[in-house]
């Protein structure tokens, strides 16, 4: 997932737009959500201070989360833009610190501290990036994702109407605007002149160059699909500016790029902290190594049962998974199978087994477009607006390929066969990401806890925990694939730190992923790209977050004994929004456990 703030999407190659997943008829009506307590309204008023500060430099993000008044605005990459962003954040932080000094409500005080910490992290990250790296931006990707946020089925016509104005502002065609492509070039040149610093990873720049025409084509398809009139001149200018930007990247950025993908140590350490990993990376590696071995052994225990059920010759787990992958669904069968068979069956199990309360809204699942495959190769969930949500839903987006540096799009075979659909739905859909974000919208979690507390350890930890909750209720071959993807998360927590600390290399990581984890070559490539330049540091958050939730659940079960209620525990975790592990544990110990004991 993108820093869930926040992703984007709309199917271009799938049949226009997926219809909602069928909702099991037997699902009981959920009770109406209780009115939000008064402290949440107070907290949200404070959150508006930080939201407006962030929106000054990134109005597209403000628009994506549902803040009104920003659909027609674009990021400014003019001289000193990073310093202006830090100044706005620092001013907002001062206001929040002053509010904290006088606030007496414990919940509001906690939220204020969350927001203060969020502002401080963003300032720290900006300073580190400006000091330690050249300032290069993949502008074609940025423009595509921004335009796609407006041009999607769930956006009301009034929002879609701003897509052309936003594009004209990106291109410098609107009055008072400057081309973001020209601004990005100038900022790179400024940073080169500012002293010797490492440039972007060469493989990342090469991939961006290959993907750029796909992004431009993706924007053109969106404008055609949503019948945006009068866009011919802007689209022609987009094609030209993208082509010029690619030529500039070849001549100016590639010579400054680096073959050593490792970040400066302080920047990698900050990346771990930003996603919520608060332990020494080598301790994370050691814990993940144990999980890797235990999960692999569990896979080998179940593989002979799957092999016997399917009549496979070999019972080695690797061979069994490769044999299951031969049972690929046709492209026109993938969505119907997920939507009509897997999702309803999982929802029935969630209700019957009292795992968690289902949201009132049905979920959306669809295939990714070519441009989405380029921008976000891994399957992901595009979250709904968390502010002013008028019924918009999160979307489980199934990616199908990974363009390589030659421009060839190799297709995944990892998620388009029947056995894989179960655990992937549990992770990206329900009871994983989609349910977590739908719950925040429907239950009225404070903006501090849904936006500013955001950390991958919570989000990805919950989704991996959700997978584990569903394993007993899945078909046997689905259980094997669930273990395979758990093995992948352990591999991520080993390989990401090892690569970035210089303890292994890309070829070794690729071998582990293809041979031991049994991923396809294009899927393994996007994984290694993820660890080395797409999102270094983030990959360990799945295993670490999952292990923290398991530890907390074990502690809670011991404390409550026969009074432990899985449904109540899981609902309580969701009610806390995206609190980091320590605050989440504090809430369970100080609120949930005493309340359950008192029953």
Coordinates of C-alpha atoms in Angstrom, one line a residue:
X1 CA 0.0 0.0 0.0
X2 CA 1.1 3.6 -0.6
X3 CA 1.4 5.6 2.5
X4 CA -2.1 4.9 2.6
X5 CA -2.8 8.6 2.2
X6 CA -3.1 7.4 0.0
X7 CA -3.6 5.8 -3.0
X8 CA -5.5 6.1 -6.2
X9 CA -7.2 4.1 -8.8
X10 CA -9.6 3.3 -11.6
X11 CA -9.7 0.3 -13.8
X12 CA -9.0 0.9 -17.5
X13 CA -8.4 -2.6 -18.8
X14 CA -11.0 -4.3 -16.6
X15 CA -14.7 -4.0 -17.7
X16 CA -15.0 -0.3 -16.9
X17 CA -15.7 -0.6 -13.2
X18 CA -16.3 -3.6 -11.0
X19 CA -19.7 -4.0 -9.5
X20 CA -19.8 -4.3 -5.7
X21 CA -19.1 -7.7 -4.2
X22 CA -22.2 -9.6 -3.4
X23 CA -23.2 -9.3 0.2
X24 CA -24.3 -12.5 2.0
X25 CA -28.0 -12.5 2.5
X26 CA -27.6 -14.0 5.9
X27 CA -25.5 -11.2 7.3
X28 CA -27.3 -9.7 10.3
X29 CA -27.9 -6.0 10.3
X30 CA -25.3 -4.3 12.3
X31 CA -26.3 -1.9 15.0
X32 CA -26.2 1.8 14.1
X33 CA -22.9 3.4 14.9
X34 CA -23.0 5.3 18.2
X35 CA -22.7 9.0 18.1
X36 CA -19.0 10.2 18.2
X37 CA -18.0 11.5 21.6
X38 CA -17.5 15.2 22.0
X39 CA -13.7 14.9 22.4
X40 CA -13.4 13.7 18.8
X41 CA -15.0 16.9 17.5
X42 CA -12.5 18.9 19.6
X43 CA -9.6 16.7 18.3
X44 CA -10.7 17.2 14.7
X45 CA -10.7 21.0 15.1
X46 CA -7.1 20.8 16.1
X47 CA -6.4 18.4 13.3
X48 CA -7.6 21.0 10.8
X49 CA -4.6 23.2 11.8
X50 CA -2.2 20.5 10.6
X51 CA -4.2 19.5 7.6
X52 CA -4.3 23.0 6.3
X53 CA -0.5 23.4 6.9
X54 CA 0.2 20.2 4.9
X55 CA -2.2 21.2 2.2
X56 CA -0.1 24.3 1.4
X57 CA 2.6 22.2 -0.2
X58 CA 0.6 19.0 -1.2
X59 CA -3.0 20.1 -2.0
X60 CA -3.5 16.9 -4.0
X61 CA -3.1 14.8 -0.8
X62 CA -5.6 17.1 1.0
X63 CA -8.0 16.6 -1.9
X64 CA -7.5 12.8 -1.8
X65 CA -8.4 12.4 1.9
X66 CA -11.6 14.5 1.4
X67 CA -10.6 18.0 2.5
X68 CA -12.7 20.4 0.4
X69 CA -11.3 23.3 -1.6
X70 CA -8.2 21.6 -3.0
X71 CA -9.4 19.7 -6.1
X72 CA -8.2 22.4 -8.5
X73 CA -4.8 23.0 -6.8
X74 CA -1.4 21.4 -7.4
X75 CA 1.9 21.1 -5.7
X76 CA 4.4 23.9 -6.0
X77 CA 8.0 22.8 -6.7
X78 CA 9.2 26.4 -6.9
X79 CA 12.5 27.5 -5.3
X80 CA 12.5 26.8 -1.6
X81 CA 9.4 24.7 -1.6
X82 CA 10.8 22.2 1.0
X83 CA 11.7 25.0 3.4
X84 CA 8.3 26.6 3.0
X85 CA 6.7 23.3 3.8
X86 CA 8.8 22.9 6.9
X87 CA 7.9 26.4 8.0
X88 CA 4.2 25.8 7.7
X89 CA 4.5 22.6 9.6
X90 CA 6.6 24.2 12.3
X91 CA 4.0 27.0 12.7
X92 CA 1.2 24.4 13.0
X93 CA 3.2 22.4 15.5
X94 CA 3.6 25.5 17.7
X95 CA -0.1 26.0 17.7
X96 CA -0.7 22.4 18.7
X97 CA 1.9 22.5 21.4
X98 CA 0.2 25.6 22.8
X99 CA -3.1 23.7 22.7
X100 CA -1.6 20.7 24.5
X101 CA -0.4 22.9 27.3
X102 CA -4.0 24.0 28.1
X103 CA -5.9 20.8 27.2
X104 CA -7.2 18.6 30.0
X105 CA -9.1 15.8 28.2
X106 CA -6.8 12.7 28.1
X107 CA -8.0 11.6 24.6
X108 CA -7.5 15.0 23.1
X109 CA -4.1 15.3 24.7
X110 CA -3.1 12.0 23.2
X111 CA -4.3 13.1 19.8
X112 CA -2.5 16.4 20.1
X113 CA 0.8 14.6 20.9
X114 CA 0.2 12.3 17.8
X115 CA -0.2 15.3 15.6
X116 CA 2.9 17.1 17.1
X117 CA 4.9 14.0 16.5
X118 CA 3.6 13.6 12.9
X119 CA 4.6 17.2 12.1
X120 CA 8.1 16.7 13.7
X121 CA 8.6 13.5 11.6
X122 CA 7.7 15.2 8.4
X123 CA 10.0 18.1 9.2
X124 CA 12.8 15.7 10.1
X125 CA 12.3 13.7 6.9
X126 CA 12.3 16.8 4.7
X127 CA 15.6 18.0 6.3
X128 CA 17.3 14.7 5.9
X129 CA 16.2 14.3 2.2
X130 CA 17.3 17.9 1.4
X131 CA 20.7 17.4 3.1
X132 CA 21.5 13.8 2.0
X133 CA 20.0 13.3 -1.5
X134 CA 19.7 15.1 -4.8
X135 CA 16.1 16.4 -5.4
X136 CA 14.7 14.2 -8.2
X137 CA 11.0 13.6 -8.7
X138 CA 9.2 11.1 -10.9
X139 CA 6.8 13.8 -12.2
X140 CA 4.9 11.7 -14.8
X141 CA 3.9 9.2 -12.1
X142 CA 2.9 12.0 -9.7
X143 CA 0.6 13.6 -12.3
X144 CA -1.0 10.3 -13.3
X145 CA -1.8 9.4 -9.7
X146 CA -3.2 12.9 -9.0
X147 CA -5.4 12.9 -12.1
X148 CA -6.6 9.4 -11.4
X149 CA -7.7 10.5 -7.9
X150 CA -10.2 12.9 -9.5
X151 CA -11.2 10.7 -12.5
X152 CA -12.8 7.7 -10.9
X153 CA -16.2 6.2 -10.8
X154 CA -16.9 7.2 -7.1
X155 CA -15.9 10.9 -7.6
X156 CA -18.9 13.1 -8.1
X157 CA -19.1 15.1 -11.4
X158 CA -18.1 18.3 -9.6
X159 CA -14.8 16.8 -8.6
X160 CA -14.1 15.3 -12.0
X161 CA -14.7 18.7 -13.6
X162 CA -11.5 19.9 -11.9
X163 CA -9.3 17.3 -13.7
X164 CA -8.6 19.4 -16.7
X165 CA -7.8 22.5 -14.7
X166 CA -5.5 20.5 -12.5
X167 CA -3.7 19.1 -15.6
X168 CA -3.4 22.6 -17.1
X169 CA -1.8 23.8 -13.8
X170 CA 0.6 20.9 -13.9
X171 CA 1.6 21.9 -17.4
X172 CA 1.8 25.6 -16.8
X173 CA -1.1 26.3 -19.2
X174 CA -3.4 27.9 -16.6
X175 CA -3.0 31.6 -15.7
X176 CA -0.3 32.1 -13.0
X177 CA 0.9 28.5 -13.1
X178 CA 4.3 27.1 -13.9
X179 CA 5.0 23.7 -15.4
X180 CA 5.8 21.2 -12.7
X181 CA 8.1 19.4 -15.1
X182 CA 10.1 22.6 -15.5
X183 CA 10.1 23.2 -11.8
X184 CA 11.3 19.6 -11.1
X185 CA 14.2 20.0 -13.5
X186 CA 15.2 23.3 -11.9
X187 CA 15.1 21.8 -8.4
X188 CA 17.3 18.9 -9.4
X189 CA 19.8 21.4 -10.9
X190 CA 19.7 23.4 -7.7
X191 CA 20.5 20.4 -5.6
X192 CA 23.4 19.4 -7.9
X193 CA 24.8 22.9 -7.5
X194 CA 24.3 22.7 -3.7
X195 CA 27.1 20.2 -3.1
X196 CA 28.0 16.5 -3.7
X197 CA 25.1 14.2 -2.6
X198 CA 24.0 10.8 -3.9
X199 CA 21.5 10.8 -6.7
X200 CA 18.6 8.5 -7.2
X201 CA 19.1 4.8 -7.8
X202 CA 19.9 4.1 -11.4
X203 CA 17.4 1.3 -11.7
X204 CA 14.6 3.5 -10.3
X205 CA 15.3 6.3 -12.9
X206 CA 15.5 3.7 -15.7
X207 CA 12.2 2.3 -14.6
X208 CA 10.6 5.8 -14.4
X209 CA 11.8 6.5 -18.0
X210 CA 10.2 3.3 -19.2
X211 CA 6.9 3.9 -17.4
X212 CA 6.5 7.6 -18.4
X213 CA 4.6 7.0 -21.7
X214 CA 2.4 4.5 -19.8
X215 CA 1.4 7.2 -17.3
X216 CA 0.7 9.8 -20.1
X217 CA -1.4 7.2 -21.9
X218 CA -3.2 6.3 -18.7
X219 CA -4.2 10.0 -18.3
X220 CA -5.4 10.1 -21.8
X221 CA -7.5 7.0 -21.3
X222 CA -9.0 8.5 -18.1
X223 CA -10.0 11.7 -19.9
X224 CA -11.6 9.6 -22.7
X225 CA -13.4 7.3 -20.3
X226 CA -14.9 10.2 -18.3
X227 CA -15.6 12.3 -21.4
X228 CA -13.6 15.3 -20.3
X229 CA -14.2 17.8 -23.1
X230 CA -11.7 20.4 -24.4
X231 CA -8.6 18.5 -23.3
X232 CA -6.9 17.9 -26.6
X233 CA -4.4 20.8 -26.3
X234 CA -3.6 19.8 -22.7
X235 CA -3.1 16.2 -23.6
X236 CA -0.9 17.1 -26.5
X237 CA 1.2 19.4 -24.2
X238 CA 1.4 16.5 -21.7
X239 CA 2.8 14.1 -24.3
X240 CA 5.4 16.7 -25.2
X241 CA 6.4 17.7 -21.7
X242 CA 6.6 14.0 -20.7
X243 CA 8.8 13.3 -23.7
X244 CA 11.0 16.3 -22.9
X245 CA 11.3 15.2 -19.2
X246 CA 12.3 11.7 -20.2
X247 CA 15.0 13.1 -22.5
X248 CA 16.2 15.3 -19.7
X249 CA 16.3 12.4 -17.3
X250 CA 18.5 10.5 -19.8
X251 CA 20.9 13.3 -20.2
X252 CA 21.0 14.9 -16.7
X253 CA 19.7 12.5 -14.1
X254 CA 21.0 9.1 -15.2
X255 CA 24.7 10.4 -15.2
X256 CA 24.1 11.5 -11.6
X257 CA 22.3 8.3 -10.5
X258 CA 23.9 5.7 -8.3
X259 CA 24.3 1.9 -8.7
X260 CA 24.6 1.4 -4.9
X261 CA 21.0 1.4 -3.8
X262 CA 21.7 1.7 -0.1
X263 CA 20.5 4.9 1.5
X264 CA 22.7 7.0 3.8
X265 CA 22.4 5.2 7.2
X266 CA 20.6 8.1 8.9
X267 CA 18.0 8.1 6.1
X268 CA 17.4 4.4 6.3
X269 CA 17.1 4.5 10.1
X270 CA 14.6 7.4 9.7
X271 CA 12.6 5.3 7.2
X272 CA 12.3 2.5 9.7
X273 CA 11.1 4.9 12.4
X274 CA 8.6 6.5 10.0
X275 CA 6.8 3.3 9.2
X276 CA 6.7 2.3 12.9
X277 CA 9.6 -0.1 13.3
X278 CA 11.0 0.8 16.7
X279 CA 13.5 -2.0 17.2
X280 CA 17.1 -2.5 16.0
X281 CA 17.0 -3.8 12.4
X282 CA 19.2 -6.7 13.2
X283 CA 16.8 -7.8 16.0
X284 CA 14.1 -7.7 13.4
X285 CA 16.2 -9.8 11.0
X286 CA 16.8 -12.4 13.7
X287 CA 13.1 -12.7 14.7
X288 CA 12.1 -12.9 11.0
X289 CA 14.7 -15.7 10.4
X290 CA 13.0 -17.8 13.0
X291 CA 9.5 -17.1 11.6
X292 CA 10.8 -17.9 8.1
X293 CA 12.0 -21.3 9.2
X294 CA 8.9 -22.1 11.2
X295 CA 6.6 -21.1 8.4
X296 CA 8.5 -23.0 5.8
X297 CA 8.3 -26.1 8.0
X298 CA 4.5 -25.6 8.4
X299 CA 4.2 -25.3 4.6
X300 CA 6.0 -28.6 4.1
X301 CA 3.6 -30.3 6.6
X302 CA 0.5 -29.2 4.7
X303 CA 1.9 -29.6 1.1
X304 CA 1.5 -33.4 1.0
X305 CA -2.2 -33.1 1.8
X306 CA -2.7 -30.5 -0.9
X307 CA -0.7 -32.7 -3.4
X308 CA -2.9 -35.7 -2.6
X309 CA -6.1 -33.8 -2.9
X310 CA -5.1 -32.5 -6.4
X311 CA -3.2 -35.6 -7.6
X312 CA 0.1 -33.8 -7.9
X313 CA 3.2 -36.0 -8.3
X314 CA 5.5 -34.1 -6.0
X315 CA 4.6 -33.1 -2.4
X316 CA 7.4 -30.6 -2.0
X317 CA 5.7 -27.3 -1.1
X318 CA 7.5 -25.4 -3.9
X319 CA 6.3 -27.9 -6.5
X320 CA 2.8 -27.9 -5.1
X321 CA 2.6 -24.1 -5.3
X322 CA 3.9 -24.1 -8.9
X323 CA 1.4 -26.8 -9.8
X324 CA -1.4 -24.8 -8.3
X325 CA -0.3 -21.8 -10.3
X326 CA -0.9 -23.8 -13.5
X327 CA -4.6 -23.5 -12.7
X328 CA -4.8 -19.9 -13.8
X329 CA -8.1 -18.1 -14.2
X330 CA -8.7 -16.3 -17.5
X331 CA -8.5 -12.5 -17.3
X332 CA -12.3 -12.4 -17.7
X333 CA -12.7 -14.9 -14.8
X334 CA -10.5 -13.3 -12.2
X335 CA -12.9 -10.6 -11.0
X336 CA -16.0 -12.8 -11.0
X337 CA -14.3 -15.5 -9.0
X338 CA -13.0 -13.1 -6.4
X339 CA -16.2 -11.0 -6.3
X340 CA -18.9 -13.8 -6.5
X341 CA -17.3 -16.7 -4.8
X342 CA -14.4 -15.8 -2.5
X343 CA -15.5 -12.5 -1.0
X344 CA -19.0 -13.7 -0.1
X345 CA -17.6 -16.9 1.4
X346 CA -15.1 -15.0 3.5
X347 CA -17.8 -12.5 4.7
X348 CA -20.0 -15.4 5.8
X349 CA -17.1 -16.9 7.7
X350 CA -16.3 -13.6 9.4
X351 CA -19.9 -13.4 10.6
X352 CA -20.3 -17.0 11.6
X353 CA -17.0 -17.2 13.4
X354 CA -17.5 -13.9 15.2
X355 CA -14.2 -12.5 14.0
X356 CA -15.1 -8.8 13.6
X357 CA -18.1 -6.7 12.7
X358 CA -18.6 -6.2 9.0
X359 CA -19.0 -2.6 7.6
X360 CA -22.3 -1.5 6.3
X361 CA -20.9 -0.9 2.8
X362 CA -20.0 -3.6 0.3
X363 CA -16.4 -3.7 -0.9
X364 CA -15.0 -3.2 -4.4
X365 CA -12.5 -5.4 -6.1
X366 CA -11.1 -4.8 -9.5
X367 CA -8.1 -5.4 -11.8
X368 CA -5.4 -2.8 -12.2
X369 CA -4.8 -0.8 -15.4
X370 CA -1.4 -0.8 -17.2
X371 CA -0.6 2.6 -15.6
X372 CA -1.5 1.3 -12.2
X373 CA 0.7 -1.7 -12.7
X374 CA 3.6 0.7 -13.4
X375 CA 2.9 3.0 -10.5
X376 CA 2.1 0.3 -7.9
X377 CA 3.1 -3.2 -9.0
X378 CA 2.0 -5.0 -5.8
X379 CA -1.7 -5.7 -5.1
X380 CA -3.0 -3.0 -2.8
X381 CA -6.1 -1.2 -1.4
X382 CA -7.0 2.3 -2.4
X383 CA -8.5 3.8 0.7
X384 CA -11.7 5.9 0.7
X385 CA -11.7 9.6 1.7
X386 CA -11.4 9.7 5.5
X387 CA -12.9 13.2 5.7
X388 CA -16.3 14.2 4.3
X389 CA -16.9 10.7 3.1
X390 CA -20.3 10.5 1.3
X391 CA -20.4 6.8 0.8
X392 CA -17.2 6.3 -1.2
X393 CA -15.6 3.0 -0.6
X394 CA -12.1 1.6 -0.5
X395 CA -11.0 -0.5 -3.5
X396 CA -9.0 -3.8 -3.5
X397 CA -6.9 -3.4 -6.7
X398 CA -5.3 -6.6 -8.1
X399 CA -2.2 -5.9 -10.1
X400 CA -1.4 -8.2 -12.9
X401 CA 2.1 -7.3 -14.1
X402 CA 5.4 -5.5 -13.5
X403 CA 7.0 -3.5 -16.4
X404 CA 10.7 -4.1 -16.5
X405 CA 13.4 -1.6 -17.5
X406 CA 13.2 -2.7 -21.1
X407 CA 9.6 -1.8 -21.3
X408 CA 8.4 -5.4 -21.4
X409 CA 5.5 -6.1 -19.0
X410 CA 5.9 -9.5 -17.5
X411 CA 2.7 -10.9 -16.0
X412 CA 2.3 -12.2 -12.5
X413 CA 0.9 -15.7 -11.9
X414 CA 0.9 -15.2 -8.2
X415 CA -2.7 -14.0 -7.6
X416 CA -4.8 -15.1 -10.6
X417 CA -5.4 -18.7 -9.6
X418 CA -8.1 -19.9 -7.3
X419 CA -6.0 -21.0 -4.3
X420 CA -4.4 -17.5 -4.0
X421 CA -7.6 -15.6 -3.9
X422 CA -8.5 -16.4 -0.3
X423 CA -5.6 -15.0 1.7
X424 CA -5.2 -12.0 -0.7
X425 CA -8.8 -11.1 -0.2
X426 CA -8.4 -11.4 3.6
X427 CA -5.4 -9.1 3.4
X428 CA -6.4 -6.4 0.9
X429 CA -10.1 -6.7 1.4
X430 CA -11.9 -8.2 4.5
X431 CA -11.1 -8.5 7.3
X432 CA -7.9 -6.7 6.3
X433 CA -7.2 -3.3 4.8
X434 CA -10.6 -2.5 3.3
X435 CA -12.5 -3.4 6.5
X436 CA -10.0 -1.4 8.6
X437 CA -10.5 1.8 6.6
X438 CA -14.3 1.3 6.2
X439 CA -14.5 0.8 10.0
X440 CA -12.7 4.1 10.6
X441 CA -15.1 5.9 8.3
X442 CA -18.2 4.3 9.7
X443 CA -17.2 4.5 13.4
X444 CA -15.9 8.0 13.4
X445 CA -12.3 7.6 14.5
X446 CA -10.6 10.9 15.1
X447 CA -8.5 12.4 12.3
X448 CA -5.5 12.3 14.5
X449 CA -5.8 8.5 14.8
X450 CA -6.8 7.8 11.2
X451 CA -4.5 10.3 9.3
X452 CA -1.7 11.5 11.5
X453 CA -1.1 8.3 13.5
X454 CA -0.7 6.4 10.2
X455 CA 2.1 3.8 10.4
X456 CA 2.7 0.8 8.3
X457 CA 3.3 -1.4 11.3
X458 CA -0.4 -0.9 12.4
X459 CA -1.9 -1.1 8.9
X460 CA 0.1 -4.0 7.5
X461 CA 0.3 -5.7 10.9
X462 CA -3.6 -5.7 11.1
X463 CA -3.8 -7.0 7.5
X464 CA -1.4 -9.9 8.1
X465 CA -3.2 -10.7 11.4
X466 CA -6.5 -10.6 9.4
X467 CA -5.0 -13.2 7.1
X468 CA -4.2 -15.5 10.0
X469 CA -7.7 -15.1 11.5
X470 CA -9.2 -16.5 8.3
X471 CA -6.8 -19.4 7.6
X472 CA -8.8 -22.1 9.4
X473 CA -11.9 -21.3 7.4
X474 CA -10.2 -21.5 3.9
X475 CA -9.8 -24.4 1.5
X476 CA -6.7 -26.5 2.2
X477 CA -4.9 -25.2 -0.9
X478 CA -5.8 -21.6 0.2
X479 CA -4.3 -22.4 3.6
X480 CA -1.0 -23.4 1.9
X481 CA -0.9 -20.1 -0.1
X482 CA -1.7 -18.2 3.1
X483 CA 1.4 -19.7 4.6
X484 CA 3.4 -18.9 1.5
X485 CA 2.5 -15.2 1.8
X486 CA 3.3 -15.3 5.5
X487 CA 6.7 -16.7 4.5
X488 CA 7.0 -13.8 2.1
X489 CA 6.5 -11.3 5.0
X490 CA 9.2 -13.0 7.0
X491 CA 11.5 -12.9 4.0
X492 CA 10.7 -9.2 3.6
X493 CA 11.7 -8.5 7.2
X494 CA 15.0 -10.4 6.7
X495 CA 15.9 -9.1 3.2
X496 CA 15.0 -5.4 3.4
X497 CA 17.4 -4.7 6.3
X498 CA 20.0 -7.1 5.1
X499 CA 20.1 -5.4 1.7
X500 CA 20.1 -1.9 3.1
X501 CA 22.8 -2.7 5.7
X502 CA 25.0 -4.3 3.0
X503 CA 24.6 -7.9 4.4
X504 CA 23.4 -9.4 1.1
X505 CA 22.8 -8.5 -2.5
X506 CA 19.9 -8.3 -5.0
X507 CA 20.7 -11.6 -6.7
X508 CA 20.6 -13.4 -3.3
X509 CA 17.3 -11.8 -2.4
X510 CA 15.9 -12.7 -5.8
X511 CA 17.0 -16.3 -5.4
X512 CA 15.3 -16.6 -1.9
X513 CA 12.1 -15.1 -3.3
X514 CA 11.9 -17.3 -6.4
X515 CA 13.2 -20.5 -5.0
X516 CA 12.2 -20.6 -1.3
X517 CA 9.1 -18.4 -1.4
X518 CA 8.1 -19.6 -4.9
X519 CA 7.2 -16.2 -6.3
X520 CA 7.1 -15.6 -10.0
X521 CA 10.1 -13.8 -11.4
X522 CA 8.3 -10.5 -12.1
X523 CA 6.7 -10.6 -8.6
X524 CA 10.2 -11.2 -7.1
X525 CA 11.6 -8.4 -9.1
X526 CA 9.1 -5.9 -7.8
X527 CA 9.8 -7.1 -4.3
X528 CA 13.5 -6.5 -4.6
X529 CA 12.8 -3.1 -6.2
X530 CA 10.6 -2.4 -3.2
X531 CA 13.4 -3.1 -0.7
X532 CA 16.0 -1.2 -2.7
X533 CA 14.4 1.9 -4.1
X534 CA 10.6 2.0 -4.1
X535 CA 10.0 1.9 -0.3
X536 CA 13.2 0.8 1.5
X537 CA 12.4 0.1 5.2
X538 CA 8.7 -0.4 4.8
X539 CA 8.7 -4.2 3.9
X540 CA 9.5 -5.2 7.5
X541 CA 6.4 -3.6 8.9
X542 CA 4.1 -6.5 8.0
X543 CA 5.9 -9.1 10.1
X544 CA 6.7 -6.7 12.9
X545 CA 3.2 -5.4 13.2
X546 CA 1.7 -8.9 13.0
X547 CA 4.0 -10.1 15.8
X548 CA 3.1 -7.1 18.0
X549 CA -0.6 -7.8 17.6
X550 CA -0.1 -11.5 18.3
X551 CA 1.9 -10.7 21.4
X552 CA -0.8 -8.3 22.6
X553 CA -3.5 -10.8 22.0
X554 CA -1.6 -13.5 23.9
X555 CA -1.2 -11.1 26.8
X556 CA -4.9 -10.2 26.7
X557 CA -6.0 -13.8 26.6
X558 CA -3.9 -14.7 29.6
X559 CA -5.2 -11.7 31.5
X560 CA -8.9 -12.4 30.7
X561 CA -8.9 -16.2 30.6
X562 CA -12.5 -17.4 29.9
X563 CA -13.7 -13.8 29.6
X564 CA -11.6 -13.2 26.4
X565 CA -13.9 -12.4 23.5
X566 CA -12.2 -12.4 20.1
X567 CA -15.0 -10.3 18.4
X568 CA -14.7 -7.7 21.1
X569 CA -10.9 -7.6 21.0
X570 CA -10.7 -7.3 17.3
X571 CA -13.4 -4.6 17.2
X572 CA -11.6 -2.7 19.9
X573 CA -8.4 -2.7 17.9
X574 CA -10.3 -1.2 14.9
X575 CA -11.8 1.4 17.2
X576 CA -8.4 2.7 18.0
X577 CA -7.7 3.8 14.4
X578 CA -4.0 3.5 13.4
X579 CA -2.3 3.9 16.7
X580 CA 1.3 2.8 16.8
X581 CA 2.0 -0.5 18.7
X582 CA 2.9 1.0 22.1
X583 CA -0.2 3.3 22.2
X584 CA -2.4 0.4 21.0
X585 CA -1.0 -1.9 23.7
X586 CA -1.6 0.9 26.3
X587 CA -5.2 1.2 25.2
X588 CA -5.8 -2.5 25.5
X589 CA -4.2 -2.7 28.9
X590 CA -5.8 0.3 30.4
X591 CA -9.3 0.3 28.7
X592 CA -10.2 -3.1 27.1
X593 CA -8.9 -5.5 29.7
X594 CA -10.4 -3.6 32.7
X595 CA -13.8 -3.2 30.9
X596 CA -13.9 -6.9 30.0
X597 CA -13.0 -8.0 33.6
X598 CA -15.8 -5.8 34.9
X599 CA -18.5 -7.6 32.8

